[in-house]
PDB file of C-alpha atoms in Angstrom:
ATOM      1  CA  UNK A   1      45.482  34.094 -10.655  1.00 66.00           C
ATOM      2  CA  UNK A   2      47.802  31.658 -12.543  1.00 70.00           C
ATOM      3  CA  UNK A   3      45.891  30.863 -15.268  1.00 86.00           C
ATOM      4  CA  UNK A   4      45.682  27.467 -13.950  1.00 93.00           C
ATOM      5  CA  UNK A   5      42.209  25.250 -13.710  1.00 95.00           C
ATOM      6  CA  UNK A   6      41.217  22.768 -12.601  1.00 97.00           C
ATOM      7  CA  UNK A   7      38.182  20.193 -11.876  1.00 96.00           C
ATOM      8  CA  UNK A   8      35.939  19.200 -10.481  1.00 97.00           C
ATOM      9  CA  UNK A   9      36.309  21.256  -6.963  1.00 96.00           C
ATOM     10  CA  UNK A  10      35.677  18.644  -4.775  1.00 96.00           C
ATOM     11  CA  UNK A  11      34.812  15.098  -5.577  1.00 96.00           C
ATOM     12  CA  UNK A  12      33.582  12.200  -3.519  1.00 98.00           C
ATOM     13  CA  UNK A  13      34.064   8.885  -4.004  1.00 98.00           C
ATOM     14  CA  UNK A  14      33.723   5.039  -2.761  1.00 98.00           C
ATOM     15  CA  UNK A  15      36.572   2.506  -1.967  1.00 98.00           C
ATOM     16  CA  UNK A  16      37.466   0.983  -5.235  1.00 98.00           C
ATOM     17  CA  UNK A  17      35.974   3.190  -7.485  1.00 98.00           C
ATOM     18  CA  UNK A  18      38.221   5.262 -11.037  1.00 98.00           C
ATOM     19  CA  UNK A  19      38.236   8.844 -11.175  1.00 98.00           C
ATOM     20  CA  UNK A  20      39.138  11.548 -13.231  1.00 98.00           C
ATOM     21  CA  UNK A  21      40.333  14.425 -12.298  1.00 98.00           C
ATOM     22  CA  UNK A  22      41.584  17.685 -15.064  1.00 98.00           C
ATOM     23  CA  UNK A  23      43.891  20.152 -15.555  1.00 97.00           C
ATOM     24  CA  UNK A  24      43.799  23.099 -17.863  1.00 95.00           C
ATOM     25  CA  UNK A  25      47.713  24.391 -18.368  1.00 91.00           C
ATOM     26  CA  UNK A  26      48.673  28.283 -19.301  1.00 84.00           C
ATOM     27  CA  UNK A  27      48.856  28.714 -22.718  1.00 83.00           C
ATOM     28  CA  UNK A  28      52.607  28.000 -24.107  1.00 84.00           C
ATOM     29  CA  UNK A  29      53.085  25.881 -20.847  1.00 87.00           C
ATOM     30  CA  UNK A  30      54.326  22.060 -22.152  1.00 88.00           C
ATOM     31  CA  UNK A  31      54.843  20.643 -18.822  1.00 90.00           C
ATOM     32  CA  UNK A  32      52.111  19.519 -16.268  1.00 93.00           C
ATOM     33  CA  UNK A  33      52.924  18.362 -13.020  1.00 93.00           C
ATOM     34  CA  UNK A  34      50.440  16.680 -10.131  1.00 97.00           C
ATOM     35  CA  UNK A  35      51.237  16.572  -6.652  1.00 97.00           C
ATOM     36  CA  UNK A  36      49.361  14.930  -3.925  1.00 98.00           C
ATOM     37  CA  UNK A  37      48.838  16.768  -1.245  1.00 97.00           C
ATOM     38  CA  UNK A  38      47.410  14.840   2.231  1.00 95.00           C
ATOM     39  CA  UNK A  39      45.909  17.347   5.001  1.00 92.00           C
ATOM     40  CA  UNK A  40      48.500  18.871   7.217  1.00 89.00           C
ATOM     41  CA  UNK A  41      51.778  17.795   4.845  1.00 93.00           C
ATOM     42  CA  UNK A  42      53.038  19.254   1.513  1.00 95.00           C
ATOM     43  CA  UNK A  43      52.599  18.403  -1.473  1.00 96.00           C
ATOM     44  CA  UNK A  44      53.876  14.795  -2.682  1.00 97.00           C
ATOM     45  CA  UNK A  45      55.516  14.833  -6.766  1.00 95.00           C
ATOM     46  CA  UNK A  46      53.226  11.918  -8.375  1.00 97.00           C
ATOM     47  CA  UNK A  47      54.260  12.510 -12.156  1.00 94.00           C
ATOM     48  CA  UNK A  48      55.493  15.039 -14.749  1.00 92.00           C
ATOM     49  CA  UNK A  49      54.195  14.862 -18.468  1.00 92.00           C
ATOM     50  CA  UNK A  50      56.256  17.115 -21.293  1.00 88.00           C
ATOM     51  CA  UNK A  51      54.767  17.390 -24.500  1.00 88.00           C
ATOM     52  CA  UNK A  52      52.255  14.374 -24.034  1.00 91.00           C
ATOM     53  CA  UNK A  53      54.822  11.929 -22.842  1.00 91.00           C
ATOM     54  CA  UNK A  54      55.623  11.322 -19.344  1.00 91.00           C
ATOM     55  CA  UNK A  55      58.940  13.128 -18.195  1.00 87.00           C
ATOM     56  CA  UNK A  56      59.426  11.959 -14.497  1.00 88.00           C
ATOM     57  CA  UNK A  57      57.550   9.677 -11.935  1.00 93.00           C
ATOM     58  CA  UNK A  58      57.253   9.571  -7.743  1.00 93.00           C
ATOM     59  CA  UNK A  59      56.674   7.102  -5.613  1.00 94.00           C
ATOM     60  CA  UNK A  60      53.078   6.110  -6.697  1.00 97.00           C
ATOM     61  CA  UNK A  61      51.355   3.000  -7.717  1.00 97.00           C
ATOM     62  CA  UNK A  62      50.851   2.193 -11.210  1.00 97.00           C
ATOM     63  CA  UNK A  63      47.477   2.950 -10.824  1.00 98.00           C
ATOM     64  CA  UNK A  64      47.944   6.309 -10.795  1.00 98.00           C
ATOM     65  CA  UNK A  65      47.927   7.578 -14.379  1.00 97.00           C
ATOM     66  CA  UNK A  66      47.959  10.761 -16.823  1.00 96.00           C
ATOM     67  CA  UNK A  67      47.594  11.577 -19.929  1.00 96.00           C
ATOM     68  CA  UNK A  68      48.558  15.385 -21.540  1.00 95.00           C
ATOM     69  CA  UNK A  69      46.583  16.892 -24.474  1.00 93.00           C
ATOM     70  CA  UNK A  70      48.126  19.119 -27.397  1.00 90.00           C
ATOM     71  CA  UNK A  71      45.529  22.007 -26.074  1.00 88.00           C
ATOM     72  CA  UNK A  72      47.382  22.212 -22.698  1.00 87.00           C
ATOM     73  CA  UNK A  73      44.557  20.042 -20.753  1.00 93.00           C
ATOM     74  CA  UNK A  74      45.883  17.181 -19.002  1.00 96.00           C
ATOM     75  CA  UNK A  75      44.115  14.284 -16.937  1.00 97.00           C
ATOM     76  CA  UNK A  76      45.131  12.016 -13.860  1.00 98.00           C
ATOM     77  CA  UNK A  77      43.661   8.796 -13.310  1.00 98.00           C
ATOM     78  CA  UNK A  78      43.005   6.620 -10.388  1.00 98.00           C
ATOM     79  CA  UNK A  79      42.240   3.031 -10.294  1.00 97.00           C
ATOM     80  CA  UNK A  80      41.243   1.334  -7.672  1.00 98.00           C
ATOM     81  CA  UNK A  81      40.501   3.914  -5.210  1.00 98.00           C
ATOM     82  CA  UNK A  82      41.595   3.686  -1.522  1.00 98.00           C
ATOM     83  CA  UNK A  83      40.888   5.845   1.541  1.00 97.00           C
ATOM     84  CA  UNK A  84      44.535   6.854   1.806  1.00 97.00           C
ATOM     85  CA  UNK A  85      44.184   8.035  -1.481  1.00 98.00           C
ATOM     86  CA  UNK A  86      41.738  10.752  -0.020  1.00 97.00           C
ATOM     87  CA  UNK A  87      43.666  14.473  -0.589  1.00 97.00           C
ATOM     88  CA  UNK A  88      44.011  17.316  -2.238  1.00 97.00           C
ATOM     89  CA  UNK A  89      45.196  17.148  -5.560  1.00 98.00           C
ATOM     90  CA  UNK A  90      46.971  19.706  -7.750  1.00 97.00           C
ATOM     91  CA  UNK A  91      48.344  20.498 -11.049  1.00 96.00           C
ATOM     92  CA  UNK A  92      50.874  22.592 -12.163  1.00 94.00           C
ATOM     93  CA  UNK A  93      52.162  23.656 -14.788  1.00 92.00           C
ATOM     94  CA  UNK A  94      55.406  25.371 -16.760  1.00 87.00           C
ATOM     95  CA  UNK A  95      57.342  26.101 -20.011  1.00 82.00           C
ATOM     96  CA  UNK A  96      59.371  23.216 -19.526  1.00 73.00           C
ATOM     97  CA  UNK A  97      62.930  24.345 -19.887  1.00 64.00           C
ATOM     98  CA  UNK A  98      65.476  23.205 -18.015  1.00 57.00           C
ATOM     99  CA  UNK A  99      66.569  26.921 -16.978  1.00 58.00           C
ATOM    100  CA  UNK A 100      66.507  28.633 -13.691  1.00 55.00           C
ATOM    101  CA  UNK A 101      63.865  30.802 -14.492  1.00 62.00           C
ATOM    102  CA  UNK A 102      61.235  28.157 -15.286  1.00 74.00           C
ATOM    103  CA  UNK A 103      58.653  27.995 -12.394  1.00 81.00           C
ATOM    104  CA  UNK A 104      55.489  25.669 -11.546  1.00 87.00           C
ATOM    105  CA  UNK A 105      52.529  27.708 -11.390  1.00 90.00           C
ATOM    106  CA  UNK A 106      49.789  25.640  -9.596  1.00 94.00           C
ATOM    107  CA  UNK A 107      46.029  25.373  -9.644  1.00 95.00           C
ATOM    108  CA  UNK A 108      43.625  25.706  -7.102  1.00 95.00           C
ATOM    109  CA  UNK A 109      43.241  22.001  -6.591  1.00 96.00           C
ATOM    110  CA  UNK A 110      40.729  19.013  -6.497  1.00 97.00           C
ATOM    111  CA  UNK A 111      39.712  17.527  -3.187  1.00 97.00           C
ATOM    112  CA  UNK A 112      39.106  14.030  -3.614  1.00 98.00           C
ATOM    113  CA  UNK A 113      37.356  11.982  -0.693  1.00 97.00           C
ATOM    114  CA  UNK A 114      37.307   8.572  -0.394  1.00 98.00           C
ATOM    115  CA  UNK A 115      34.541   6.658   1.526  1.00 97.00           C
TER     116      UNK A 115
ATOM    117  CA  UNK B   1      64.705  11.139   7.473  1.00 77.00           C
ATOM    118  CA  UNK B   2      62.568  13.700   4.813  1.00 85.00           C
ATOM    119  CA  UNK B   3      64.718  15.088   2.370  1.00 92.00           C
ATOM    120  CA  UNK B   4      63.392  18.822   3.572  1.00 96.00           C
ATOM    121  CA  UNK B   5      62.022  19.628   7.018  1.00 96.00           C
ATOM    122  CA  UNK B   6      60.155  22.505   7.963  1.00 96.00           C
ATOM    123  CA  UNK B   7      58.553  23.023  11.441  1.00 87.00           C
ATOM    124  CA  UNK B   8      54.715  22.420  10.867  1.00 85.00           C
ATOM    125  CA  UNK B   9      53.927  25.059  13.533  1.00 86.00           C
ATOM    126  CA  UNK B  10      51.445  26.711  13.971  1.00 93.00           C
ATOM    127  CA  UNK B  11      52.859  30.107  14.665  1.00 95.00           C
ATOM    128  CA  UNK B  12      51.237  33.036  15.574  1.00 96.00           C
ATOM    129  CA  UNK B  13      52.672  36.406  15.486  1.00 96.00           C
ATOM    130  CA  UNK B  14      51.392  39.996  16.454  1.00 97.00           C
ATOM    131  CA  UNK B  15      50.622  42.215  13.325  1.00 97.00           C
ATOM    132  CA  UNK B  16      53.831  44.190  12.786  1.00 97.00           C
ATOM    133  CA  UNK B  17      56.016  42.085  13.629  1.00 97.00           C
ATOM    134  CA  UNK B  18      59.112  40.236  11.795  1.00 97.00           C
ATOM    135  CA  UNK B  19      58.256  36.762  11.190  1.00 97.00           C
ATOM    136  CA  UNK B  20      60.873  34.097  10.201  1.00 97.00           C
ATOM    137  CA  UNK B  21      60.189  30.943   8.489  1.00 97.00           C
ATOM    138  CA  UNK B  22      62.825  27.971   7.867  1.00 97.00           C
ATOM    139  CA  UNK B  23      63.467  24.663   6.198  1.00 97.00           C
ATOM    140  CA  UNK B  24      66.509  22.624   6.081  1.00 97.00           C
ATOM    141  CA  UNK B  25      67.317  20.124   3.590  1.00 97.00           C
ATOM    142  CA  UNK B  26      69.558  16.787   2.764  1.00 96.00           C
ATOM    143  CA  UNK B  27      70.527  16.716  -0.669  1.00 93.00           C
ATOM    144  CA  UNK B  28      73.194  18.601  -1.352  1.00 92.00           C
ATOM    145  CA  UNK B  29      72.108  18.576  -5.907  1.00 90.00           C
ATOM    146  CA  UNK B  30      69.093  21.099  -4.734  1.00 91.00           C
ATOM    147  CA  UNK B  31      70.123  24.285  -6.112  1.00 90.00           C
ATOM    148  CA  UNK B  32      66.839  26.042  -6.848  1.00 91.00           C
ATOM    149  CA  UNK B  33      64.796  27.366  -3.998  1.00 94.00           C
ATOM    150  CA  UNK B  34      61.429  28.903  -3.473  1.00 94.00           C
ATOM    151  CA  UNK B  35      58.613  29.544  -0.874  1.00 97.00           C
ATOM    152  CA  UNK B  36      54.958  29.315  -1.788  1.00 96.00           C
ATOM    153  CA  UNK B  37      52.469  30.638   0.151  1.00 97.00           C
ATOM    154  CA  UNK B  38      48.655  28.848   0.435  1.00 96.00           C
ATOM    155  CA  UNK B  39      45.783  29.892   1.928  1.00 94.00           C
ATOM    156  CA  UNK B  40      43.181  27.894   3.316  1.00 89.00           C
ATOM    157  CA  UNK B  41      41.421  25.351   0.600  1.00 83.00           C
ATOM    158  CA  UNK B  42      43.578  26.727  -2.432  1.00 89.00           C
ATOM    159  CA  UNK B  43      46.584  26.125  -4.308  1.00 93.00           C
ATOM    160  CA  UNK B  44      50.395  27.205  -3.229  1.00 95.00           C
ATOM    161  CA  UNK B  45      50.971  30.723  -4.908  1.00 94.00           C
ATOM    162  CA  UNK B  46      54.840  31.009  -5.914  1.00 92.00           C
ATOM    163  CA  UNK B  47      56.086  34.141  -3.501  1.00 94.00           C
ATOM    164  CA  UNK B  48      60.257  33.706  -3.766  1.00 93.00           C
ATOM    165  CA  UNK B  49      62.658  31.808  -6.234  1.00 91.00           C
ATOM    166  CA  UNK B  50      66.211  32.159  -5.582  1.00 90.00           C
ATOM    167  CA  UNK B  51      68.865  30.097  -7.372  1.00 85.00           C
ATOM    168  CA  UNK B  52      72.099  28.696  -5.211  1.00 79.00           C
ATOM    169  CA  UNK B  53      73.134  30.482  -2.428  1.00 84.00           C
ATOM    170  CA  UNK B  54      72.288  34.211  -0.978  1.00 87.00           C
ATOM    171  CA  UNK B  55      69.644  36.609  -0.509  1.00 92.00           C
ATOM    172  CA  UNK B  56      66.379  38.203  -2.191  1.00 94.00           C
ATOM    173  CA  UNK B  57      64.341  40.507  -1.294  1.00 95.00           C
ATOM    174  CA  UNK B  58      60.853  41.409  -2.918  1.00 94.00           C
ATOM    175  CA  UNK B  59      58.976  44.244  -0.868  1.00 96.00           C
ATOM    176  CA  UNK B  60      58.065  42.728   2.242  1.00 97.00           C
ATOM    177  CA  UNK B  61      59.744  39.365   1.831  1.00 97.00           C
ATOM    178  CA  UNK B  62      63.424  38.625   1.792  1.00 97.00           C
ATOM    179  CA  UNK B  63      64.419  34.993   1.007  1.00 97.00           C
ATOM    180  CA  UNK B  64      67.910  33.452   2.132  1.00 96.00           C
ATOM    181  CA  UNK B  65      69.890  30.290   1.288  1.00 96.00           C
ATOM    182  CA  UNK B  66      72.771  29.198   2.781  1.00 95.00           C
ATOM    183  CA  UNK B  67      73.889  25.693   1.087  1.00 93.00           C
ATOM    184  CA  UNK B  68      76.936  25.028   3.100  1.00 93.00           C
ATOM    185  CA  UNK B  69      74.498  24.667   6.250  1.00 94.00           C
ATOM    186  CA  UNK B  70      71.362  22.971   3.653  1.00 95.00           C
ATOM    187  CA  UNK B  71      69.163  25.541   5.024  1.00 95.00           C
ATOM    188  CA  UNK B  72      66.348  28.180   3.972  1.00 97.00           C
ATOM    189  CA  UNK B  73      64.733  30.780   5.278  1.00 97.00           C
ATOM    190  CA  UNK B  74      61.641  33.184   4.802  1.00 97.00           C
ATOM    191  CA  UNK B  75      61.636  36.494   6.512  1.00 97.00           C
ATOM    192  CA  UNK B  76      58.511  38.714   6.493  1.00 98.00           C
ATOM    193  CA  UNK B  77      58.608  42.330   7.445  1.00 97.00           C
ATOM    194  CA  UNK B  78      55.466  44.556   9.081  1.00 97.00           C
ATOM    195  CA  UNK B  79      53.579  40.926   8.971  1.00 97.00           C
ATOM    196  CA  UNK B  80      49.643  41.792   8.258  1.00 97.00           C
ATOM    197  CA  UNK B  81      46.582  39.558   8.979  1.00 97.00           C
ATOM    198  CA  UNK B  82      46.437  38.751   5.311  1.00 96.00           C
ATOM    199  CA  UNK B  83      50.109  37.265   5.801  1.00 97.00           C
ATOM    200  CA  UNK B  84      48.215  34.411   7.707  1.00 97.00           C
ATOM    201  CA  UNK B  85      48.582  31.449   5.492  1.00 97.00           C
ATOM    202  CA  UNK B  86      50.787  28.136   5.228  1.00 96.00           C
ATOM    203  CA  UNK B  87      53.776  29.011   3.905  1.00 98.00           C
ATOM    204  CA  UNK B  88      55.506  25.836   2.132  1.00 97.00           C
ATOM    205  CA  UNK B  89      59.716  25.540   1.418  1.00 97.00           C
ATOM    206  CA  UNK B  90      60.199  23.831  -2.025  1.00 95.00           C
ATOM    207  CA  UNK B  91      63.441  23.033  -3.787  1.00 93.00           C
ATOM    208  CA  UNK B  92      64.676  21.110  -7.110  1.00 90.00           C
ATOM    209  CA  UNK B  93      67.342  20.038  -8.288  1.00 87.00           C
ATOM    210  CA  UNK B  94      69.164  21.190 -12.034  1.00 80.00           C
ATOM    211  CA  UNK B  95      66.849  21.370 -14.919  1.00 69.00           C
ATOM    212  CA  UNK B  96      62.735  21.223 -15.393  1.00 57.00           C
ATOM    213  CA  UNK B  97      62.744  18.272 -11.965  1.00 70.00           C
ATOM    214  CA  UNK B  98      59.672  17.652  -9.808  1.00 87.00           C
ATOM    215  CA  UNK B  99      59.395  19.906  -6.864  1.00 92.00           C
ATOM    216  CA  UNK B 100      60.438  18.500  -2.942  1.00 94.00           C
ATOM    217  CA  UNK B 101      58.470  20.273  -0.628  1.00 96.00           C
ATOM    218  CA  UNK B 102      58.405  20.853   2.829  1.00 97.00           C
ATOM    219  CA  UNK B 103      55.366  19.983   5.608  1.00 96.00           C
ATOM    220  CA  UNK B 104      54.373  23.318   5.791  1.00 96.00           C
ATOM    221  CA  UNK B 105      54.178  25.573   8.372  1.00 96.00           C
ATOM    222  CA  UNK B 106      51.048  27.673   9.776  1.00 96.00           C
ATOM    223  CA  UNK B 107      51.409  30.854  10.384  1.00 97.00           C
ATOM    224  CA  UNK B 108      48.576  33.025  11.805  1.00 97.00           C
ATOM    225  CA  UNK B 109      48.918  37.157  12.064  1.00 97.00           C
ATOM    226  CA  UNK B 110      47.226  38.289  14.887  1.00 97.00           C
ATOM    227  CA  UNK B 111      46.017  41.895  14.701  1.00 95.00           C
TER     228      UNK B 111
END
């Protein structure tokens, strides 16, 4: 176990619809991380919050969104909803320093459908 | 062209045996290196981190980078049915960066 949550489990959802989705971070981890990850590929980097601010962004729409809490819960946000957006996504989460020992340890995931 | 490739598979492999996994990669500014490993409908455990070029080896597992070729590799030794999982390259570059992963590839143990 990695200490990381996350929910809900699974989600479904309509075309055009906002959801939620959250992340509960180790304890003493100030970075959060989401990936997208789309059946059969890897995970895709959608963006990186440090101490509540946003540290780092892929190649995602603006209606993808976060925010980061001081209690190590984070949230990601989507607008807007299409079916491509319909995947597995995960958080993970790490100290935060820029060392070669720091390591993302990821959550079990929410699967978000899109109908 | 993806920035890391990694043959999706699937590969299946008779319990015992040595099992090799690779990746290879296009930016030369990766220098950290790992390989998670996820089973079916969870997320990717961290199994190897290496940093630059050379080997490691934890128990069964013994991770290798060679960075004047760009490419990784996963070996797994006496491979057991529980071994049977995606196993999924990922590399950054200096400092607390987003993670570039690979496809994945499938690998099934069969006993």
């Amino acid at each position: 176990e990695t200490g990381v949550t996350q929910s809900p489990t699974h989600l479904i959802k309509t075309r055009g619809q906002q959801v939620t989705l959250r992340c509960s971070s180790q304890s003493g981890h100030n970075t959060v991380s989401w990936y997208q990850q789309a059946l059969g590929q890897g995970p895709q980097f959608i963006f990186q919050y440090y101490r509540e601010e946003e540290n780092g962004r892929g190649n995602f729409p603006p209606r993808f969104s976060g925010l980061q809490f001081p209690n190590y819960s984070s949230e990601l946000n989507v607008n807007a909803l299409e079916l491509d957006d319909s995947a597995l996504y995960l958080c993970a989460s790490s100290y935060g320093l820029a060392t070669s020992t720091d390591t993302q340890y990821f959550g079990p995931g929410t699967r978000l459908t899109v109908l | 062209q993806k920035e890391v490739e990694q043959d999706p598979g699937p590969l299946s492999v008779p319990e015992g045996a040595i099992v090799s996994l690779n990746c290879t990669y296009s930016n030369s500014a990766f220098q950290y290196f790992m390989w998670y490993r996820q089973y079916s409908r969870k997320g990717p455990e961290l199994l190897m981190y290496t940093y630059s070029s050379g080997n490691k080896e934890d128990g069964r597992f013994t991770a290798q980078v060679d960075k004047s070729s760009k490419y990784i590799s996963l070996f797994i030794r006496d491979s057991q049915p529980s071994d049977s999982a995606t196993y999924l390259c990922a590399m950054k570059r200096q400092g607390n960066e987003k993670l570039t992963f690979g496809t994945g590839t499938r690998l099934t143990i069969i006993p």
